[in-house]
Structure formats: structure tokens, C-alpha cells
Amino acid sequence: MISFNVPPYTGKEMEYIRQAVENEKICGDGSFTMKCSRWIEEKTGTEKCLLTTSCTHALEMAALLADIEPGDEVIMPSYTFVSTADAFVLRGAKAVFVDIRPDTMNIDENKIEAAITERTKAIAVVHYAGVGCEMDKIMEIAKEHGLFVVEDAAQGMMASYKGKALGTIGDFGCFSFHETKNYSMGEGGALLIRDGGYVEKAEILREKGTDRSKYFRGQVDKYRWMNYGSSYLPSDMNAAYLYAQLELADEINEVRLARWKNYYDNLKSLEDAGKIELPFIPEGCIHNGHMFYIKTKDLEERTALIHFLKENGILSVFHYVPLHTAPAGIRFGRFCGEDQYTTRESERILRLPMFYKLTEEEAEYISRKVKEFYGV
Ligand SMILES: Cc1ncc(COP(=O)(O)O)c(C=O)c1O
């Protein structure tokens, strides 16, 4: 059976975890955490990167830093993972869902302005499949209306929009290092902060409301309770696992892009014949091979294809159920405008196996089976 996902593993992880243990500092902000943060800062060009326990927690920190309060509204796509909404709803905000573009599955930048009210405080964008949203337009709208922009770049590490790393364009960017992501530490994430003015508050938030980060740097002689906060910093053992992959990030990225291209080239004839649709990468976007999906005619055809692939030893999956149709989405959010594409396109998406250790032969076999299903 070809799995849908296999967590990335390069071979050095166990050695680095052993080193973390031998350093006798396995809690947060040990040497591997610092190495990972510096690496991300250099690679992306962000002002500050703080490793977190998850992308969900990075999003929660972003909501706290943006001072989201009860009654505020946050604009976001409905086609996303629950965490995009949860982080803001936890602070008492209403999620205002806007339709997606059918070509990228990202929020439709042309439908955002109609959703702005006097209560709107932020726009949370999601770079689906590591393909950038139309950030120029989104940043322009945010500037005009004085709104925060939070980038849910859970799937976006090593991808860029017009030369800028995803996660570094808005006020705050959030990466995920969950085991399903291109680079992983089991559970984990990172908060990217564009404006250095937020760094001190973010460090305090992440360290239970204390200035322990300053204390560890020798900047204060004792640490104290400075503000509200929580515990958002991961163990150094998890960071050690991640660092092994960051060292090989370019290679991992190249392999994933090669598999992605392999699928694309092999399945192009099916798209040309009008049987399926393939992903679209807008000009100016460089993606990271996070995901390869196809779009079937409809839900029924997708269900049949999932079964056919399973019978042939291939695990394929669908993706998000639109949040506005879920019980919590109905309670905590509202859809603004018409749901022209969110539900329809979400029912057509089928994700094919994609992971670092997926071989060229496996990718070829999967494409062959998809074609066989369509009688080609
Ligand atoms: C778009 C998006 N946002 C947030 C998350 C949450 O990430 P994490 O599991 O690291 O909290 C995910 C995870 O799949 C995601 O796809």
C-alpha cells in the first residue's frame, strides 16, 4: 500500500536528539531551537522567528499580538483547517468567511473588501498547498482599512510570492511542522514577526507571561511575570528532529517539486481531454511541492476514484470540509457573499500521495492508475 503521507526523516534526526539530551537542556529554547530559528530567519528574511508548539499556537499568538477582542471580526476563507478560525474565535472574534478562487483554492482577493465592516480587525489568509495568495492586493486593502494581516503559511515553508517568502509579507506568519508538512518535528510550528516592535511582547506571551527569554540572554538578573501569556515553546528534542531536515531543506524541496512535476506531466493529457483539472500556479508564485491534487468532475466521481485507487494499493484523500458548514462555523462565523466555489470545489479535490520518500516509480504508478480509472 502506498501511504498518503510518510513523515520526513533524513537520517540525522536521532543523532541530533541524542545531542540535545547530552546538552542537558531538553526544554524550550535550547541550542537546536535557536539553530532552527536562526535558519528560518536567514532563509526567509523575516525580522524574527519564534519556534512554537504548533501552527495553531503560532496563530493564537498572532491573534493575541493583534489584540483581537470579543466583537472583532476576522476575514478568512472557509476552505481551510479549523485552526485558522479557532485562533481568533478563542479571543471572542467572529470569523467572516469569504469565497475562494477556484484556480488556487485561496481566498478571493477581489471579494475581501465587501466583507469589511467597522468591526473588522484582521485578514487571515491561507496559502493553500504552498501557493501564495494575491498578497499585493491583500496588503493594499489591509493598509487602506488599517487591518492586520496574518498569513496562515502552515503549508508554505520554502515557497514565495514575488520573491518574498510566504509568512514574511503580512504582520505575522505562521508555519506548521506537523508530521504531514514538508519539514517536521512531529508537532510544532513557528511564528514569523515582520515588525521588531512586537518581538518582546511575543517572547513574553510564549514564555508563560514572563521575561524568561531576556533572563536566558543575560539581559535581566531575574525573570518576572510581566503580562498574560501561555506556554508556546517546544522541547529542544523536537527542534533537534526539525533541524536535521532544515539542513537538507533544499534537497527535500527539490525532490518534492520533482514528484509534483512528474504527476503534473503525466496527468496533463487527462486535463487536456477535459476529464480532470490540475493545480494552477500563478505568475510570481514559487510553490514548494507541498501537495499534489487533482479535481474530479464531482463528489461522486471523487468517491469512486478514492475507492479505485485504494483497491490498487494507493491511499488518496480529500481535504477540508468548508468551515461555514460545520457546527462551530455556524456558531462562530458567517459567510459573506455567495458561496460560489468554496463548497463546489472542495467536493472535487483529491490529494495524491506526496512525501519526501515517495519514489519516482511510485508517482508514475499512481498516475497510471488515475489514467486507468478514466479509461486512458
Ligand atoms: C492551513 C492550516 N492551518 C493550520 C494548520 C494547523 O497546523 P498545526 O497542526 O501545526 O497546528 C494546518 C494543519 O494541517 C493547516 O493546514
CSV table of C-alpha atoms and ligand atoms in Angstrom, one decimal:
chain,number,residue,atom,x,y,z
A,1,MET,CA,0.0,0.0,0.0
A,2,ILE,CA,1.4,3.5,-0.9
A,3,SER,CA,0.7,5.7,2.1
A,4,PHE,CA,-0.8,9.1,1.6
A,5,ASN,CA,1.9,10.7,3.8
A,6,VAL,CA,5.2,9.5,5.5
A,7,PRO,CA,6.7,11.9,7.9
A,8,PRO,CA,10.0,13.3,6.7
A,9,TYR,CA,13.1,11.6,8.0
A,10,THR,CA,16.6,12.3,6.7
A,11,GLY,CA,18.8,10.1,8.9
A,12,LYS,CA,20.4,12.6,11.2
A,13,GLU,CA,17.4,13.2,13.5
A,14,MET,CA,18.3,10.5,16.1
A,15,GLU,CA,21.8,11.8,16.4
A,16,TYR,CA,20.6,15.4,16.9
A,17,ILE,CA,18.1,14.3,19.5
A,18,ARG,CA,20.9,12.4,21.3
A,19,GLN,CA,23.0,15.6,21.3
A,20,ALA,CA,20.0,17.6,22.7
A,21,VAL,CA,19.8,15.1,25.5
A,22,GLU,CA,23.6,15.2,26.1
A,23,ASN,CA,23.4,19.0,26.2
A,24,GLU,CA,21.3,18.5,29.3
A,25,LYS,CA,18.8,21.1,28.1
A,26,ILE,CA,15.8,19.4,26.6
A,27,CYS,CA,13.3,22.1,27.5
A,28,GLY,CA,12.5,25.0,25.2
A,29,ASP,CA,14.9,27.5,23.6
A,30,GLY,CA,17.9,25.2,23.8
A,31,SER,CA,20.6,25.1,21.1
A,32,PHE,CA,18.6,23.3,18.4
A,33,THR,CA,15.6,25.6,18.9
A,34,MET,CA,18.0,28.6,18.4
A,35,LYS,CA,19.6,26.9,15.3
A,36,CYS,CA,16.2,26.3,13.8
A,37,SER,CA,15.0,29.9,14.5
A,38,ARG,CA,18.2,31.4,13.0
A,39,TRP,CA,18.0,29.2,10.0
A,40,ILE,CA,14.4,30.2,9.3
A,41,GLU,CA,15.2,33.9,9.8
A,42,GLU,CA,18.1,33.7,7.4
A,43,LYS,CA,16.2,31.7,4.8
A,44,THR,CA,13.1,33.7,4.8
A,45,GLY,CA,14.5,37.1,5.7
A,46,THR,CA,11.9,37.7,8.4
A,47,GLU,CA,12.8,40.0,11.3
A,48,LYS,CA,12.1,37.4,14.0
A,49,CYS,CA,11.2,33.7,14.1
A,50,LEU,CA,9.9,32.0,17.3
A,51,LEU,CA,9.6,28.3,17.2
A,52,THR,CA,6.2,27.2,18.7
A,53,THR,CA,4.4,24.0,19.7
A,54,SER,CA,2.2,24.1,16.6
A,55,CYS,CA,1.0,26.3,13.8
A,56,THR,CA,-2.3,26.5,15.8
A,57,HIS,CA,-0.3,28.1,18.6
A,58,ALA,CA,1.5,30.4,16.3
A,59,LEU,CA,-1.9,31.6,15.0
A,60,GLU,CA,-3.1,32.0,18.6
A,61,MET,CA,0.0,34.1,19.4
A,62,ALA,CA,-0.8,36.2,16.3
A,63,ALA,CA,-4.3,36.8,17.4
A,64,LEU,CA,-3.1,37.9,20.9
A,65,LEU,CA,-0.4,40.2,19.3
A,66,ALA,CA,-3.1,41.7,17.1
A,67,ASP,CA,-5.2,42.4,20.3
A,68,ILE,CA,-8.2,40.5,18.9
A,69,GLU,CA,-11.1,41.1,21.3
A,70,PRO,CA,-14.7,39.9,21.6
A,71,GLY,CA,-16.8,41.5,18.9
A,72,ASP,CA,-14.0,41.9,16.4
A,73,GLU,CA,-14.3,40.3,13.0
A,74,VAL,CA,-11.6,38.5,11.1
A,75,ILE,CA,-11.9,37.8,7.4
A,76,MET,CA,-10.7,34.4,6.2
A,77,PRO,CA,-11.5,31.7,3.7
A,78,SER,CA,-14.0,29.0,4.8
A,79,TYR,CA,-11.9,26.4,2.8
A,80,THR,CA,-9.2,26.0,5.5
A,81,PHE,CA,-8.2,24.0,8.5
A,82,VAL,CA,-10.0,24.7,11.7
A,83,SER,CA,-7.0,26.4,13.4
A,84,THR,CA,-7.2,29.4,11.1
A,85,ALA,CA,-10.6,30.2,12.6
A,86,ASP,CA,-10.0,28.7,16.1
A,87,ALA,CA,-7.2,31.1,17.0
A,88,PHE,CA,-9.4,34.2,16.5
A,89,VAL,CA,-12.7,32.6,17.8
A,90,LEU,CA,-10.9,31.8,21.0
A,91,ARG,CA,-10.3,35.5,21.6
A,92,GLY,CA,-14.1,36.1,21.0
A,93,ALA,CA,-13.9,37.2,17.4
A,94,LYS,CA,-16.3,36.3,14.7
A,95,ALA,CA,-15.0,34.5,11.6
A,96,VAL,CA,-16.2,36.2,8.4
A,97,PHE,CA,-15.8,33.7,5.6
A,98,VAL,CA,-15.1,34.9,2.1
A,99,ASP,CA,-15.2,32.7,-1.1
A,100,ILE,CA,-12.1,31.2,-2.6
A,101,ARG,CA,-10.7,31.4,-6.1
A,102,PRO,CA,-11.3,28.1,-8.0
A,103,ASP,CA,-7.9,28.2,-9.6
A,104,THR,CA,-5.7,28.3,-6.5
A,105,MET,CA,-8.3,27.5,-3.7
A,106,ASN,CA,-7.0,30.6,-2.0
A,107,ILE,CA,-9.2,33.5,-0.6
A,108,ASP,CA,-10.5,35.6,-3.5
A,109,GLU,CA,-8.7,38.9,-3.0
A,110,ASN,CA,-11.5,40.6,-5.0
A,111,LYS,CA,-14.2,39.6,-2.5
A,112,ILE,CA,-12.4,40.8,0.6
A,113,GLU,CA,-13.4,44.4,0.6
A,114,ALA,CA,-17.1,43.7,0.5
A,115,ALA,CA,-16.7,41.8,3.8
A,116,ILE,CA,-15.1,44.7,5.7
A,117,THR,CA,-17.2,46.3,8.4
A,118,GLU,CA,-16.3,48.7,11.2
A,119,ARG,CA,-15.6,45.7,13.4
A,120,THR,CA,-13.1,44.1,11.1
A,121,LYS,CA,-9.7,43.9,12.7
A,122,ALA,CA,-7.7,41.4,10.6
A,123,ILE,CA,-7.5,39.4,7.4
A,124,ALA,CA,-6.2,35.8,7.9
A,125,VAL,CA,-5.0,34.4,4.6
A,126,VAL,CA,-4.2,30.8,3.9
A,127,HIS,CA,-1.6,29.9,1.3
A,128,TYR,CA,-3.2,26.6,0.2
A,129,ALA,CA,-0.8,23.9,-1.0
A,130,GLY,CA,2.1,26.4,-0.6
A,131,VAL,CA,0.8,28.6,-3.4
A,132,GLY,CA,0.8,32.2,-2.4
A,133,CYS,CA,-2.4,34.3,-2.1
A,134,GLU,CA,-2.5,37.6,-4.1
A,135,MET,CA,-0.6,39.4,-1.4
A,136,ASP,CA,0.0,42.7,-3.2
A,137,LYS,CA,-3.8,43.3,-3.4
A,138,ILE,CA,-4.4,42.0,0.1
A,139,MET,CA,-1.7,44.2,1.7
A,140,GLU,CA,-3.1,47.2,-0.1
A,141,ILE,CA,-6.6,46.5,1.2
A,142,ALA,CA,-5.3,46.0,4.7
A,143,LYS,CA,-3.3,49.2,4.6
A,144,GLU,CA,-6.3,51.2,3.4
A,145,HIS,CA,-8.5,49.9,6.1
A,146,GLY,CA,-5.9,49.7,8.9
A,147,LEU,CA,-6.2,45.9,9.3
A,148,PHE,CA,-3.7,43.3,10.5
A,149,VAL,CA,-2.7,40.6,8.0
A,150,VAL,CA,-2.0,37.1,9.4
A,151,GLU,CA,-0.6,34.6,7.0
A,152,ASP,CA,-1.5,31.0,7.7
A,153,ALA,CA,1.5,29.6,5.9
A,154,ALA,CA,1.2,26.2,7.6
A,155,GLN,CA,1.9,24.6,4.2
A,156,GLY,CA,4.1,27.4,2.9
A,157,MET,CA,7.7,27.0,4.0
A,158,MET,CA,10.2,27.4,1.1
A,159,ALA,CA,7.6,28.9,-1.1
A,160,SER,CA,7.4,32.6,-2.2
A,161,TYR,CA,5.3,35.3,-3.7
A,162,LYS,CA,7.0,37.8,-5.9
A,163,GLY,CA,10.4,37.0,-4.4
A,164,LYS,CA,9.2,37.2,-0.8
A,165,ALA,CA,9.0,34.1,1.4
A,166,LEU,CA,5.4,33.2,2.4
A,167,GLY,CA,4.9,34.1,6.0
A,168,THR,CA,7.0,37.2,5.8
A,169,ILE,CA,4.6,39.6,4.0
A,170,GLY,CA,1.8,40.1,6.5
A,171,ASP,CA,2.3,41.3,10.1
A,172,PHE,CA,2.5,37.8,11.3
A,173,GLY,CA,3.3,34.5,9.5
A,174,CYS,CA,2.6,31.0,10.9
A,175,PHE,CA,4.4,27.8,9.8
A,176,SER,CA,3.4,24.2,10.7
A,177,PHE,CA,5.9,21.5,11.4
A,178,HIS,CA,3.3,18.8,11.9
A,179,GLU,CA,4.2,15.4,10.6
A,180,THR,CA,2.2,16.0,7.4
A,181,LYS,CA,4.3,19.0,6.4
A,182,ASN,CA,7.4,19.2,4.2
A,183,TYR,CA,9.6,19.8,7.3
A,184,SER,CA,8.5,18.3,10.6
A,185,MET,CA,9.2,18.0,14.3
A,186,GLY,CA,6.1,15.8,15.0
A,187,GLU,CA,4.0,18.6,16.3
A,188,GLY,CA,5.4,22.1,16.0
A,189,GLY,CA,5.4,25.4,14.2
A,190,ALA,CA,6.9,28.9,14.0
A,191,LEU,CA,5.7,32.4,14.3
A,192,LEU,CA,7.3,34.9,12.0
A,193,ILE,CA,7.2,38.6,13.1
A,194,ARG,CA,7.7,41.3,10.5
A,195,ASP,CA,7.9,44.3,12.8
A,196,GLY,CA,10.5,44.1,15.6
A,197,GLY,CA,8.3,46.1,17.8
A,198,TYR,CA,6.2,43.0,18.5
A,199,VAL,CA,9.1,40.8,19.5
A,200,GLU,CA,9.3,41.5,23.2
A,201,LYS,CA,5.5,41.0,23.7
A,202,ALA,CA,5.7,37.8,21.6
A,203,GLU,CA,8.5,36.4,23.7
A,204,ILE,CA,6.6,37.1,26.9
A,205,LEU,CA,3.4,35.6,25.6
A,206,ARG,CA,5.3,32.4,24.6
A,207,GLU,CA,7.1,32.1,28.0
A,208,LYS,CA,4.0,32.0,30.3
A,209,GLY,CA,3.8,35.8,30.5
A,210,THR,CA,7.4,36.1,31.9
A,211,ASP,CA,10.6,37.8,30.6
A,212,ARG,CA,12.5,34.5,30.8
A,213,SER,CA,13.8,34.9,27.3
A,214,LYS,CA,15.6,38.1,28.4
A,215,TYR,CA,16.8,36.3,31.5
A,216,PHE,CA,18.3,33.5,29.4
A,217,ARG,CA,20.1,36.1,27.3
A,218,GLY,CA,21.5,37.7,30.4
A,219,GLN,CA,19.6,40.9,29.9
A,220,VAL,CA,17.8,40.8,33.3
A,221,ASP,CA,19.1,39.2,36.5
A,222,LYS,CA,15.7,37.5,37.4
A,223,TYR,CA,12.6,36.8,35.4
A,224,ARG,CA,9.2,38.0,36.5
A,225,TRP,CA,5.5,37.8,35.5
A,226,MET,CA,5.2,40.7,33.0
A,227,ASN,CA,1.9,40.1,31.2
A,228,TYR,CA,-0.6,37.5,30.3
A,229,GLY,CA,0.8,34.5,28.4
A,230,SER,CA,0.9,30.8,27.9
A,231,SER,CA,3.4,28.1,27.1
A,232,TYR,CA,4.0,28.0,23.4
A,233,LEU,CA,7.7,26.9,23.2
A,234,PRO,CA,8.6,23.4,22.1
A,235,SER,CA,11.1,21.0,23.6
A,236,ASP,CA,14.6,21.1,22.2
A,237,MET,CA,14.3,17.4,21.3
A,238,ASN,CA,11.6,18.3,18.8
A,239,ALA,CA,13.7,21.1,17.4
A,240,ALA,CA,16.6,18.7,17.1
A,241,TYR,CA,14.4,16.5,14.8
A,242,LEU,CA,13.4,19.5,12.8
A,243,TYR,CA,17.0,20.8,12.4
A,244,ALA,CA,18.1,17.6,10.6
A,245,GLN,CA,15.6,18.4,7.9
A,246,LEU,CA,16.3,22.2,7.7
A,247,GLU,CA,19.9,21.3,6.9
A,248,LEU,CA,18.6,19.3,3.9
A,249,ALA,CA,15.8,21.7,3.1
A,250,ASP,CA,16.9,22.4,-0.5
A,251,GLU,CA,17.2,18.8,-1.3
A,252,ILE,CA,13.8,17.9,0.2
A,253,ASN,CA,12.2,20.8,-1.7
A,254,GLU,CA,13.8,19.6,-5.0
A,255,VAL,CA,12.6,16.1,-4.5
A,256,ARG,CA,9.0,17.2,-3.7
A,257,LEU,CA,9.0,19.5,-6.8
A,258,ALA,CA,10.2,16.7,-9.0
A,259,ARG,CA,7.4,14.4,-7.8
A,260,TRP,CA,4.9,17.2,-8.3
A,261,LYS,CA,6.1,17.8,-11.8
A,262,ASN,CA,6.1,14.1,-12.5
A,263,TYR,CA,2.4,13.9,-11.6
A,264,TYR,CA,1.7,17.1,-13.5
A,265,ASP,CA,3.3,16.0,-16.7
A,266,ASN,CA,1.8,12.5,-16.6
A,267,LEU,CA,-1.7,13.8,-15.9
A,268,LYS,CA,-1.7,16.8,-18.2
A,269,SER,CA,-3.3,14.7,-21.0
A,270,LEU,CA,-6.3,14.0,-18.8
A,271,GLU,CA,-6.7,17.7,-18.2
A,272,ASP,CA,-6.4,18.4,-21.9
A,273,ALA,CA,-9.1,15.8,-22.5
A,274,GLY,CA,-11.4,17.7,-20.1
A,275,LYS,CA,-11.5,14.8,-17.6
A,276,ILE,CA,-9.8,16.4,-14.6
A,277,GLU,CA,-8.3,19.7,-13.5
A,278,LEU,CA,-4.7,20.2,-12.3
A,279,PRO,CA,-3.3,22.7,-9.9
A,280,PHE,CA,-2.6,26.3,-11.1
A,281,ILE,CA,0.5,28.2,-10.1
A,282,PRO,CA,0.0,32.0,-10.7
A,283,GLU,CA,2.9,34.0,-12.1
A,284,GLY,CA,5.2,35.3,-9.4
A,285,CYS,CA,4.4,32.3,-7.1
A,286,ILE,CA,7.0,29.7,-6.4
A,287,HIS,CA,5.5,26.7,-4.7
A,288,ASN,CA,7.1,24.0,-2.6
A,289,GLY,CA,5.5,20.8,-3.8
A,290,HIS,CA,3.6,20.5,-0.5
A,291,MET,CA,0.6,18.9,-2.1
A,292,PHE,CA,-0.5,17.4,-5.4
A,293,TYR,CA,-4.2,17.5,-6.0
A,294,ILE,CA,-6.5,16.8,-9.0
A,295,LYS,CA,-10.1,17.9,-9.3
A,296,THR,CA,-12.6,15.4,-10.4
A,297,LYS,CA,-16.0,16.2,-12.1
A,298,ASP,CA,-17.9,16.0,-8.8
A,299,LEU,CA,-18.1,14.4,-5.4
A,300,GLU,CA,-19.5,11.1,-6.8
A,301,GLU,CA,-16.6,10.7,-9.2
A,302,ARG,CA,-14.1,11.6,-6.5
A,303,THR,CA,-15.5,8.9,-4.1
A,304,ALA,CA,-15.3,6.3,-6.9
A,305,LEU,CA,-11.7,7.3,-7.7
A,306,ILE,CA,-10.6,7.1,-4.0
A,307,HIS,CA,-12.1,3.5,-3.9
A,308,PHE,CA,-10.4,2.5,-7.2
A,309,LEU,CA,-7.0,3.8,-6.0
A,310,LYS,CA,-7.4,2.0,-2.7
A,311,GLU,CA,-8.1,-1.3,-4.5
A,312,ASN,CA,-4.9,-0.6,-6.3
A,313,GLY,CA,-2.8,-0.1,-3.2
A,314,ILE,CA,-2.9,3.7,-3.2
A,315,LEU,CA,-4.2,5.9,-0.3
A,316,SER,CA,-5.6,9.2,-1.6
A,317,VAL,CA,-7.6,11.7,0.5
A,318,PHE,CA,-9.9,14.6,0.2
A,319,HIS,CA,-9.4,17.8,2.2
A,320,TYR,CA,-11.2,20.4,4.2
A,321,VAL,CA,-14.9,20.4,4.8
A,322,PRO,CA,-15.8,24.2,4.5
A,323,LEU,CA,-15.8,25.7,8.0
A,324,HIS,CA,-19.1,27.7,7.4
A,325,THR,CA,-21.0,24.4,7.0
A,326,ALA,CA,-19.6,22.9,10.3
A,327,PRO,CA,-21.4,23.2,13.7
A,328,ALA,CA,-18.7,25.6,15.1
A,329,GLY,CA,-18.6,27.6,11.9
A,330,ILE,CA,-22.3,28.2,12.0
A,331,ARG,CA,-22.0,29.3,15.7
A,332,PHE,CA,-18.8,31.4,15.4
A,333,GLY,CA,-18.9,32.6,11.9
A,334,ARG,CA,-20.8,33.8,8.9
A,335,PHE,CA,-20.3,33.6,5.2
A,336,CYS,CA,-20.1,36.9,3.4
A,337,GLY,CA,-21.5,37.0,-0.2
A,338,GLU,CA,-22.2,33.9,-2.2
A,339,ASP,CA,-20.6,30.5,-1.8
A,340,GLN,CA,-19.9,30.2,-5.4
A,341,TYR,CA,-16.8,28.0,-5.3
A,342,THR,CA,-15.9,27.0,-1.7
A,343,THR,CA,-18.3,24.1,-1.4
A,344,ARG,CA,-18.3,23.0,-5.0
A,345,GLU,CA,-14.5,23.0,-5.4
A,346,SER,CA,-13.9,21.4,-2.0
A,347,GLU,CA,-16.0,18.4,-3.1
A,348,ARG,CA,-13.9,17.9,-6.2
A,349,ILE,CA,-10.4,17.9,-4.7
A,350,LEU,CA,-8.5,14.7,-4.4
A,351,ARG,CA,-4.9,14.7,-2.9
A,352,LEU,CA,-2.5,12.1,-4.2
A,353,PRO,CA,0.3,10.7,-2.1
A,354,MET,CA,3.1,13.3,-1.6
A,355,PHE,CA,6.0,12.9,0.7
A,356,TYR,CA,9.8,13.1,0.7
A,357,LYS,CA,10.4,9.4,0.4
A,358,LEU,CA,7.8,8.9,-2.4
A,359,THR,CA,9.8,7.4,-5.3
A,360,GLU,CA,9.6,8.4,-9.0
A,361,GLU,CA,8.3,4.9,-9.7
A,362,GLU,CA,5.5,5.1,-7.2
A,363,ALA,CA,4.5,8.5,-8.6
A,364,GLU,CA,4.5,7.0,-12.1
A,365,TYR,CA,2.4,4.1,-10.9
A,366,ILE,CA,-0.1,6.4,-9.2
A,367,SER,CA,-0.6,8.5,-12.4
A,368,ARG,CA,-1.0,5.3,-14.5
A,369,LYS,CA,-3.8,4.2,-12.1
A,370,VAL,CA,-5.5,7.5,-12.2
A,371,LYS,CA,-5.5,7.4,-16.0
A,372,GLU,CA,-6.7,3.8,-16.0
A,373,PHE,CA,-9.7,5.0,-13.9
A,374,TYR,CA,-10.5,7.4,-16.7
A,375,GLY,CA,-10.1,4.7,-19.3
A,376,VAL,CA,-6.9,6.2,-20.8
B,1,LIG,C1,-3.9,25.7,6.7
B,1,LIG,C2,-3.5,25.1,8.0
B,1,LIG,N1,-3.5,25.9,9.1
B,1,LIG,C3,-3.2,25.4,10.3
B,1,LIG,C4,-2.8,24.1,10.5
B,1,LIG,C5,-2.5,23.6,11.9
B,1,LIG,O1,-1.2,23.2,12.0
B,1,LIG,P1,-0.7,22.5,13.3
B,1,LIG,O2,-1.1,21.1,13.2
B,1,LIG,O3,0.8,22.7,13.3
B,1,LIG,O4,-1.3,23.2,14.5
B,1,LIG,C6,-2.9,23.3,9.4
B,1,LIG,C7,-2.5,21.8,9.6
B,1,LIG,O5,-2.7,21.0,8.8
B,1,LIG,C8,-3.2,23.8,8.1
B,1,LIG,O6,-3.2,23.0,7.0
